[in-house]
Coordinates of C-alpha atoms in Angstrom, one line a residue:
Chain A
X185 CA -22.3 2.8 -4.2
X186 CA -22.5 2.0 -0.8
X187 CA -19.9 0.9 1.9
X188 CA -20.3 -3.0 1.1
X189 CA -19.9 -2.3 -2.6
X190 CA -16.7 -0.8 -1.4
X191 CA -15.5 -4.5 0.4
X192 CA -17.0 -6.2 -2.5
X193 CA -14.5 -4.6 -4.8
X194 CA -11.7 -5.1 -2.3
X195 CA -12.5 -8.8 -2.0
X196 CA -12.9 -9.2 -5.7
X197 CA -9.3 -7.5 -6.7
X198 CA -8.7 -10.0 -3.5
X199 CA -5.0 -9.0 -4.2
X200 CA -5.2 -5.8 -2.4
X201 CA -2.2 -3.5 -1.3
X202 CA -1.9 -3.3 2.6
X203 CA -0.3 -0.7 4.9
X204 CA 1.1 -1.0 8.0
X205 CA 4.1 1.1 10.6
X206 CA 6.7 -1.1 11.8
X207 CA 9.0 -0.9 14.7
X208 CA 11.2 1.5 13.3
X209 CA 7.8 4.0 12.7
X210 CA 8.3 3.4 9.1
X211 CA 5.5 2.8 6.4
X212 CA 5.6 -1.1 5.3
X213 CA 3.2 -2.4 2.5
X214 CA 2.9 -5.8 0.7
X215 CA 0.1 -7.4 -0.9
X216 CA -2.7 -9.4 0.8
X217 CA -5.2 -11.5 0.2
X218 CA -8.7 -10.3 1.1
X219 CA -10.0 -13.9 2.1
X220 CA -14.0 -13.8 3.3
X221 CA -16.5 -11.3 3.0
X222 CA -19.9 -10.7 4.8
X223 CA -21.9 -8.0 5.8
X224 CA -19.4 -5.1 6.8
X225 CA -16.6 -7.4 7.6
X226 CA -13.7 -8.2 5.3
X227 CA -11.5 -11.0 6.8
X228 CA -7.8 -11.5 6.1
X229 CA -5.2 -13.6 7.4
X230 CA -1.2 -14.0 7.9
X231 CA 1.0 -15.9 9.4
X232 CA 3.1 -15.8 13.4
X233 CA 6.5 -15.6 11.5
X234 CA 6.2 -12.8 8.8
X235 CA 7.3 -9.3 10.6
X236 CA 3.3 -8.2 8.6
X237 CA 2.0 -10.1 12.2
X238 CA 4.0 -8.6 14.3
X239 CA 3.4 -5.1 13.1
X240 CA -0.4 -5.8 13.1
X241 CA 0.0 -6.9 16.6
X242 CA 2.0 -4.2 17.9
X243 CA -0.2 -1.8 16.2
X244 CA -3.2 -2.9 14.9
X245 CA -4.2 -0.5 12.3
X246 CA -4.8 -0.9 8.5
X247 CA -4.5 0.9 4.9
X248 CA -5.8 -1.2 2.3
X249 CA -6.2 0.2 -1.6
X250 CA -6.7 -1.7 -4.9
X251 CA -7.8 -0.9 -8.2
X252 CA -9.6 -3.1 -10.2
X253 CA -10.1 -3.3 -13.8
X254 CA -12.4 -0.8 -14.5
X255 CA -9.8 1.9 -12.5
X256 CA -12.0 1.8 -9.6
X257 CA -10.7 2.2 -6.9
X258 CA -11.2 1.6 -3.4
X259 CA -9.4 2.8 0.0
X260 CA -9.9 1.5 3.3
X261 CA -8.7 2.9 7.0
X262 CA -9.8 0.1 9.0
X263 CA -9.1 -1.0 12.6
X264 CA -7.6 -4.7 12.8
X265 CA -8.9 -7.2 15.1
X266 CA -7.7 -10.8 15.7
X267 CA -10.0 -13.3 15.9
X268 CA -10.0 -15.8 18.7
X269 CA -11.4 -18.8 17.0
X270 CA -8.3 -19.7 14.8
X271 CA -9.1 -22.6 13.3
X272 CA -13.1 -22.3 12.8
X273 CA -12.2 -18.9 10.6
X274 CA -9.1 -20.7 9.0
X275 CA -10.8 -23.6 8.0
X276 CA -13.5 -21.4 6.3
X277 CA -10.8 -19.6 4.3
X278 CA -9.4 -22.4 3.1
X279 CA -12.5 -23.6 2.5
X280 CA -13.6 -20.5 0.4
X281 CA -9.9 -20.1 -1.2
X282 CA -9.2 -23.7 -2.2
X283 CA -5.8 -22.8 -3.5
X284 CA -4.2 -22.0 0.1
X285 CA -3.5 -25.9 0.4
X286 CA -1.0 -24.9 -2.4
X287 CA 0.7 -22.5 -0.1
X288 CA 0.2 -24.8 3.2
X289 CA -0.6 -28.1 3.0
X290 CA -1.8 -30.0 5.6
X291 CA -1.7 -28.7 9.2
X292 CA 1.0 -26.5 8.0
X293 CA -2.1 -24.1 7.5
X294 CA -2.7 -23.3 11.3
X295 CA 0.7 -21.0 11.7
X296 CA -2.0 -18.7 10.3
X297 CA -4.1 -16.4 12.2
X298 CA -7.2 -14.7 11.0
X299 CA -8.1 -11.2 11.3
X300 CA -11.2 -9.3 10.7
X301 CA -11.8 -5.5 9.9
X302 CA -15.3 -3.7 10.5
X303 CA -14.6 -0.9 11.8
X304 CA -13.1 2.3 9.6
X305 CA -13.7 4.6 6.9
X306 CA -13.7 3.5 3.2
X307 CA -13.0 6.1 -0.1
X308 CA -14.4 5.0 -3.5
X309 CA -12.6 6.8 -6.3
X310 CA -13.9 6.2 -9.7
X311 CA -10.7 6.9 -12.5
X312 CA -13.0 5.1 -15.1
X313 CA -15.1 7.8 -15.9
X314 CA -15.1 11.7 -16.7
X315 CA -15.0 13.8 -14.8
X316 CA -14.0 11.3 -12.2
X317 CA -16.1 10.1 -9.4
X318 CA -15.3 10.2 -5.4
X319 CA -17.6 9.2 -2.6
X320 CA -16.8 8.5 0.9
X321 CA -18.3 5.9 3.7
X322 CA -17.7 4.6 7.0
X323 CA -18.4 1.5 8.9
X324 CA -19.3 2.3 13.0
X325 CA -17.7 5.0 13.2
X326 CA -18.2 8.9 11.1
X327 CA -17.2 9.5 7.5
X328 CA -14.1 11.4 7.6
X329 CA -14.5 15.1 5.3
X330 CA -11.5 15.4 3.4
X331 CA -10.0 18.1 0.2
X332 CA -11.3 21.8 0.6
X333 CA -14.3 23.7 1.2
X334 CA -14.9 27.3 0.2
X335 CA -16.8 30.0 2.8
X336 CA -18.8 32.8 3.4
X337 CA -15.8 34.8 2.6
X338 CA -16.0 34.2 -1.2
X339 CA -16.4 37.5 -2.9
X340 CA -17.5 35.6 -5.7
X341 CA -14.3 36.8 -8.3
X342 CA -14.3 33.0 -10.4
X343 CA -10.8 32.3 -9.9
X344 CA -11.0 29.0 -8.3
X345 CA -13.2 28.2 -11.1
X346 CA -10.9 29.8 -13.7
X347 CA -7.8 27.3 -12.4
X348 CA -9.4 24.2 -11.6
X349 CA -8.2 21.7 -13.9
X350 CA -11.6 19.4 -13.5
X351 CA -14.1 21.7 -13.8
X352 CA -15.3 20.7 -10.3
X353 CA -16.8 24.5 -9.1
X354 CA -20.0 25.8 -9.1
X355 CA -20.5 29.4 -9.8
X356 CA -23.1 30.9 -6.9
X357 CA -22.6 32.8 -3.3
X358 CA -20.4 31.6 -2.2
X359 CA -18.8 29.2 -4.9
X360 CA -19.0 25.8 -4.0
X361 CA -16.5 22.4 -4.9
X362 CA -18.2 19.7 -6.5
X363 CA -16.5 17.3 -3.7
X364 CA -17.6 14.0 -5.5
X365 CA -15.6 15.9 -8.9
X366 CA -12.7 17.2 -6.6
X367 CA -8.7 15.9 -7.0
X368 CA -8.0 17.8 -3.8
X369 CA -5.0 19.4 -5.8
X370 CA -5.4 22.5 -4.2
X371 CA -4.9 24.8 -6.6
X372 CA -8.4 26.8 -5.7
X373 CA -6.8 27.1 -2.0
X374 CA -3.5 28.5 -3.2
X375 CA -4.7 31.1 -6.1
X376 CA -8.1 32.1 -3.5
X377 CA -6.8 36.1 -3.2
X378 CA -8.9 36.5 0.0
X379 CA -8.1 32.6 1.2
X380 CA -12.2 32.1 1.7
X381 CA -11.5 28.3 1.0
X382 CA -10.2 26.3 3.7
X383 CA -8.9 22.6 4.2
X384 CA -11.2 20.2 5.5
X385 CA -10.6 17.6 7.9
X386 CA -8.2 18.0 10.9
X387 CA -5.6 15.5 10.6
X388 CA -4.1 14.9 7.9
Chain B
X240 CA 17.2 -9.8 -11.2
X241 CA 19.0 -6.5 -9.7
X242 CA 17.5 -3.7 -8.2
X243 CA 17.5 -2.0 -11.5
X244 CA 14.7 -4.4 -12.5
X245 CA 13.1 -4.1 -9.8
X246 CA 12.8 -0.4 -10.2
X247 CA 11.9 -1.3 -13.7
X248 CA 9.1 -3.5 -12.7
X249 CA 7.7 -1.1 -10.8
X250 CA 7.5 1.6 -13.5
X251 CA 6.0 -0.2 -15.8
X252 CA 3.3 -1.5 -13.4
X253 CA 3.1 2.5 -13.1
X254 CA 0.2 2.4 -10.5
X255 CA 1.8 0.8 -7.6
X256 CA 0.6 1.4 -4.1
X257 CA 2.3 3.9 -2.0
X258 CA 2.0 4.3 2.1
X259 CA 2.9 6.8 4.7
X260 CA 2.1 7.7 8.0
X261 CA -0.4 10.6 8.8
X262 CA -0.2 13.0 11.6
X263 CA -2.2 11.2 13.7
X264 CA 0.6 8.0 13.3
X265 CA -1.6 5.7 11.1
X266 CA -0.5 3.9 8.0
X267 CA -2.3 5.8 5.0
X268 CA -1.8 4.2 1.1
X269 CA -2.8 4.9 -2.1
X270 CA -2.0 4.2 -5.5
X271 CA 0.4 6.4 -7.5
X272 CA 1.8 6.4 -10.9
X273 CA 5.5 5.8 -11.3
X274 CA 6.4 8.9 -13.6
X275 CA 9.9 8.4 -14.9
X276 CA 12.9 6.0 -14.4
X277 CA 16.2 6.4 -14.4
X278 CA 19.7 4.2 -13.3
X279 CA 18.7 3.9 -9.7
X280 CA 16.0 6.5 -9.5
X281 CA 12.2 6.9 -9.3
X282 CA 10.4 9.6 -9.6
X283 CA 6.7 10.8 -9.1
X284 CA 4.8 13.7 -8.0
X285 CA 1.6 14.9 -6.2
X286 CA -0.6 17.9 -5.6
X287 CA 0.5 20.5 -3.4
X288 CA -3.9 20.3 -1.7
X289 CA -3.1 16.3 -0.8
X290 CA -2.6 14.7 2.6
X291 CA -0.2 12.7 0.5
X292 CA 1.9 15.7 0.3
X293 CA 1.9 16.5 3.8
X294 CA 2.6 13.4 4.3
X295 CA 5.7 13.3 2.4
X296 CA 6.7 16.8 4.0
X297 CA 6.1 15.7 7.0
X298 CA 7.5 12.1 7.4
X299 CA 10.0 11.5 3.8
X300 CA 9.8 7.7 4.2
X301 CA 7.7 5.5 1.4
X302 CA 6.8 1.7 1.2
X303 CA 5.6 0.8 -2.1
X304 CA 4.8 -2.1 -3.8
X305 CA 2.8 -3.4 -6.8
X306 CA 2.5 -6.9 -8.6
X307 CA 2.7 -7.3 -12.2
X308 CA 0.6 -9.9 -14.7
X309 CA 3.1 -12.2 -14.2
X310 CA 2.6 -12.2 -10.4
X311 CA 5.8 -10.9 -10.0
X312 CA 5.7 -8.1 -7.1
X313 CA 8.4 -5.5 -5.9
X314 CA 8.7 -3.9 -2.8
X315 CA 10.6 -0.9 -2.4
X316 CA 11.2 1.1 1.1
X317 CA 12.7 4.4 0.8
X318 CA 13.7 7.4 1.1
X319 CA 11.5 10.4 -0.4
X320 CA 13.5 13.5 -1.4
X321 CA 11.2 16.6 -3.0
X322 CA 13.2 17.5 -6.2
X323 CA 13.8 21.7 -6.2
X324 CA 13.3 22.2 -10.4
X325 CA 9.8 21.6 -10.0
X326 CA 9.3 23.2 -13.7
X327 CA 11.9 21.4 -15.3
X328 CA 10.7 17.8 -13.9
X329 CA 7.1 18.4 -13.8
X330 CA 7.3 19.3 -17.9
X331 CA 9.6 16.5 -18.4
X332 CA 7.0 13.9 -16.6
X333 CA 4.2 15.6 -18.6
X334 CA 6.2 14.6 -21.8
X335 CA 6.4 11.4 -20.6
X336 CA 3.5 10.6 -19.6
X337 CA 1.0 12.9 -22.2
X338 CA -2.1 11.7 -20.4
X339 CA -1.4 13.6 -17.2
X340 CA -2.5 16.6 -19.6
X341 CA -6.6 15.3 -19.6
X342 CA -6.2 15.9 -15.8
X343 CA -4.3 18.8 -15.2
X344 CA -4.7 20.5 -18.1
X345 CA -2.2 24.2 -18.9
X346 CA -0.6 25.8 -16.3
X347 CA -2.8 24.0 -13.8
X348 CA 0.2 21.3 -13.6
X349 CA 2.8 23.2 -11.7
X350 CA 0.3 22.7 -8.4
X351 CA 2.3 19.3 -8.9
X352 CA 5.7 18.5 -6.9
X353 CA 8.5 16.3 -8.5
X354 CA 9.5 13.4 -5.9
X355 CA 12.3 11.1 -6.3
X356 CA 13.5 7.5 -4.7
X357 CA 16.9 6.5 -4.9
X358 CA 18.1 5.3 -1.4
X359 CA 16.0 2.3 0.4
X360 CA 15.9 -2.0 -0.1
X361 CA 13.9 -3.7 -2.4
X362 CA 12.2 -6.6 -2.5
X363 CA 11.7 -9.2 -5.4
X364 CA 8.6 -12.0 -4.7
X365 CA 7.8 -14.4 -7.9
X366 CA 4.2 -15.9 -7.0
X367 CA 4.1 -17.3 -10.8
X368 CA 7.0 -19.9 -10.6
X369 CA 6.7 -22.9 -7.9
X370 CA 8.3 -22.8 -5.5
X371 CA 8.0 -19.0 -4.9
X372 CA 11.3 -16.8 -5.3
X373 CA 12.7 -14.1 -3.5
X374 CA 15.7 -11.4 -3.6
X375 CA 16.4 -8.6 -1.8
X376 CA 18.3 -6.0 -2.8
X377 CA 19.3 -2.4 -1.8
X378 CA 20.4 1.3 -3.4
X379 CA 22.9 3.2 -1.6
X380 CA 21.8 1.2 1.6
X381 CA 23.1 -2.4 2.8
X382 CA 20.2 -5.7 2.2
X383 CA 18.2 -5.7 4.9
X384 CA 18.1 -9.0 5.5
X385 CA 14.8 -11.1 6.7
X386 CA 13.0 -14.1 7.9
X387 CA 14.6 -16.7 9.6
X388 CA 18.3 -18.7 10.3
X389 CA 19.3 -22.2 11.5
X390 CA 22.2 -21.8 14.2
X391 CA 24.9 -24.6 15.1
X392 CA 22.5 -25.5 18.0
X393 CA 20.7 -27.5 15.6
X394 CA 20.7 -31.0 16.8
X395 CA 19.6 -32.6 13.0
X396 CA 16.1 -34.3 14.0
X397 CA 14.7 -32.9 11.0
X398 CA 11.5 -31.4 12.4
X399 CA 11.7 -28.2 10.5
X400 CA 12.1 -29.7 7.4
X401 CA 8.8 -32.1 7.6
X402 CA 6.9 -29.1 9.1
X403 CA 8.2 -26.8 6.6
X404 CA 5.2 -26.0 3.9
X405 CA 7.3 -24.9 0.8
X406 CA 9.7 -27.7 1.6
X407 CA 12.2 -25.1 1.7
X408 CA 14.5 -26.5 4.5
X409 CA 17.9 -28.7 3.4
X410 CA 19.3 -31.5 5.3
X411 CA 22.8 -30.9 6.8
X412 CA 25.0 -30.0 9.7
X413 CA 23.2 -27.6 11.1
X414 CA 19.9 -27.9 8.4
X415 CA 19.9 -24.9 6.1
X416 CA 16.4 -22.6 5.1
X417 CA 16.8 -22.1 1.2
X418 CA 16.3 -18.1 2.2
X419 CA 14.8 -17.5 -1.3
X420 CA 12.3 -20.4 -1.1
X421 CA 11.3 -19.2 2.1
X422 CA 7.6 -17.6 3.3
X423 CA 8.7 -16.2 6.4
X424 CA 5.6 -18.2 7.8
X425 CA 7.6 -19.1 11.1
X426 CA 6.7 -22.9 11.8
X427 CA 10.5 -23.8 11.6
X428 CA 10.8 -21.6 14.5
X429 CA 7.7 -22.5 16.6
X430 CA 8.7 -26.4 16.2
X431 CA 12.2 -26.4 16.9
X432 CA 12.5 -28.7 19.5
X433 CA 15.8 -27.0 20.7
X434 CA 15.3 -23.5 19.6
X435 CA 17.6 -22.8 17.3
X436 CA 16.0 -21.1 14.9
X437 CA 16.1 -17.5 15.4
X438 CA 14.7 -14.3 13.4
X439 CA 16.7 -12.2 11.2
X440 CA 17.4 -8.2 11.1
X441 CA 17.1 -6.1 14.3
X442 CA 13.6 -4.3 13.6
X443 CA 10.4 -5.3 12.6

C-alpha cells in the first residue's frame, strides 16, 4: 500500500464523500465524482452555480473518504487547486467518463470547472481484515502522526494492554501501540495511572 | 418522501460519511455508522481518544451524507448534541448493533460517547430516476432553501431554457426553474441576458 494505491481506490469507489466549510464556518459534505487519475493527482470537477464551487473557492481545502467494497477505506486531506486550462481538462473528463453527456449535453458541459489535488495527506484503514489494518501517507508535504504513543514513563504495570479492546500493545520497556493495529479509542490514555502515554499529533 | 425517510435512509446506509472542522479550521470526514433511529432522531457515538470527538466537543455541527444502491443520497446538516446516559445508550446501541461487540469487546465500550441529531435540513437527491429529483426538508429548523429563482425581470426570450442541461426550466410569465429538477449548475444565471436570475438562501 502506497499513496497511489490510496487515489486508486478513491477513483475506483469514484463516488467518494467530500468535505468542505462554508460561509457560515459550517461542515458541508455531498458526494463527488473522482473524475481522472494519474501519478499523485486525482482530478475532480463541479460546476460555477452549486454553493460546492463557491466554498472551494473561498476556501480551497478538501476531505475526501470512501469505502469500497472490501471495507477499505481511504481518507484524504488534500489542498484544492483549480486548473486554468478549463476546457483541455473538461474535455478529457468527459472523454474518460462518457456518461457526463447524460448530465450535460452539448456545450452545457463547460459551466464546469476542473480541479486537481496533489498535495495532502492520505489514511488507509483496512475494516476488511482482523485485527484491522491502518497506514498513513502523504503527497509533498510530511505524513501527519496521529492516535497515541506511550513514553519512557511506562512503569511497565500491563494495564493499557489489559483494556485495549484490539489487542494492539506490545509488552516490553516501555510498552509500545501497534499504530498500524490502533482504533485511537483512547482507552490506554485514560486508564494509564502514571499518564506515560500521550496524544500524538498537535492539531487535532 | 419526509424527513423521516430521509433519516431512515440514512440508517440503513449505516456507514454514511460524516465532516467537521478541526482546530486548525479545515474540513475533516470520515465514515460513521448510524447506531439507532428514532422519530426525528439519529444517534451515533465515538471514542473518547478520536479527533472526531474533539471535534464534536469542540465545534457540535455535522454534515453528513451517504448514497444508497438505489443512488438515492441524503444529506443531513445538523446539530450534534452529546447524550449525558452514556451507559444507558451505549448498551442500548450495543444491542442494536451486536457486532460493535468484536471491536470493543466488555467493558472496553463505555470509552464510547452516545451523540444524537435531531435539529438541522435535509436533503433528498434521486440519481436513479431521470430527470434527477430533489427535496429538502428540515427538523425543528425552517428549509433552507437553494439554487436558483426567475424574478419578474424576466423578459421571456427563452435563453435559460435552451441553455438549461436537465431541461428543467418552464415557459411562462416570468419562466419558472422546476426547483426539484434542478442541478444548481448555474448556466440560467450566467446566460441571462437581463439578469434576472438570482441565487437563493443568504449563505453559502
Amino acid at each position: 500500500m502506497n499513496a497511489q494505491n490510496c487515489l486508486e481506490i478513491l477513483r475506483s469507489i469514484k463516488d467518494v464523500a467530500f468535505a468542505t466549510i462554508d460561509r457560515d464556518g459550517k461542515p458541508q459534505v455531498r458526494m463527488i465524482d473522482m473524475m481522472l487519475i494519474e501519478e499523485g493527482k486525482l482530478f475532480f470537477c463541479t460546476a460555477r452555480g452549486k454553493d460546492f464551487y463557491q466554498e472551494l473557492c473561498d476556501l480551497p481545502e478538501a476531505a475526501i473518504t470512501g469505502m469500497n467494497e472490501k471495507y477499505q477505506m481511504v481518507r484524504f486531506n488534500a489542498k484544492v487547486k483549480k486548473l486554468s486550462d478549463q476546457k483541455y481538462w473538461i474535455d478529457r473528463i468527459f472523454e474518460e467518463n462518457p456518461s457526463m453527456k447524460d448530465v450535460y449535453p452539448g456545450d452545457s458541459r463547460y459551466i464546469l470547472e476542473p480541479f486537481v489535488m496533489d498535495e495532502g495527506t492520505l489514511e488507509f484503514f483496512d475494516l476488511g481484515v482482523s485485527p484491522i489494518h491502518r497506514e498513513s501517507f502523504a503527497l509533498k508535504m510530511p505524513v501527519k502522526e496521529k492516535g497515541f504513543l506511550i513514553s519512557d514513563a511506562c512503569i511497565g504495570c500491563g494495564t493499557c494492554q489489559r483494556n485495549c479492546p484490539q489487542q494492539a500493545i506490545i509488552k516490553g520497556t516501555p510498552y509500545v501501540i501497534k499504530q498500524e493495529q490502533c482504533l485511537h479509542c483512547g482507552l490506554c490514555f485514560e486508564k494509564c495511572p502514571v499518564k506515560a502515554i500521550f496524544r500524538r499529533g498537535l492539531s487535532r
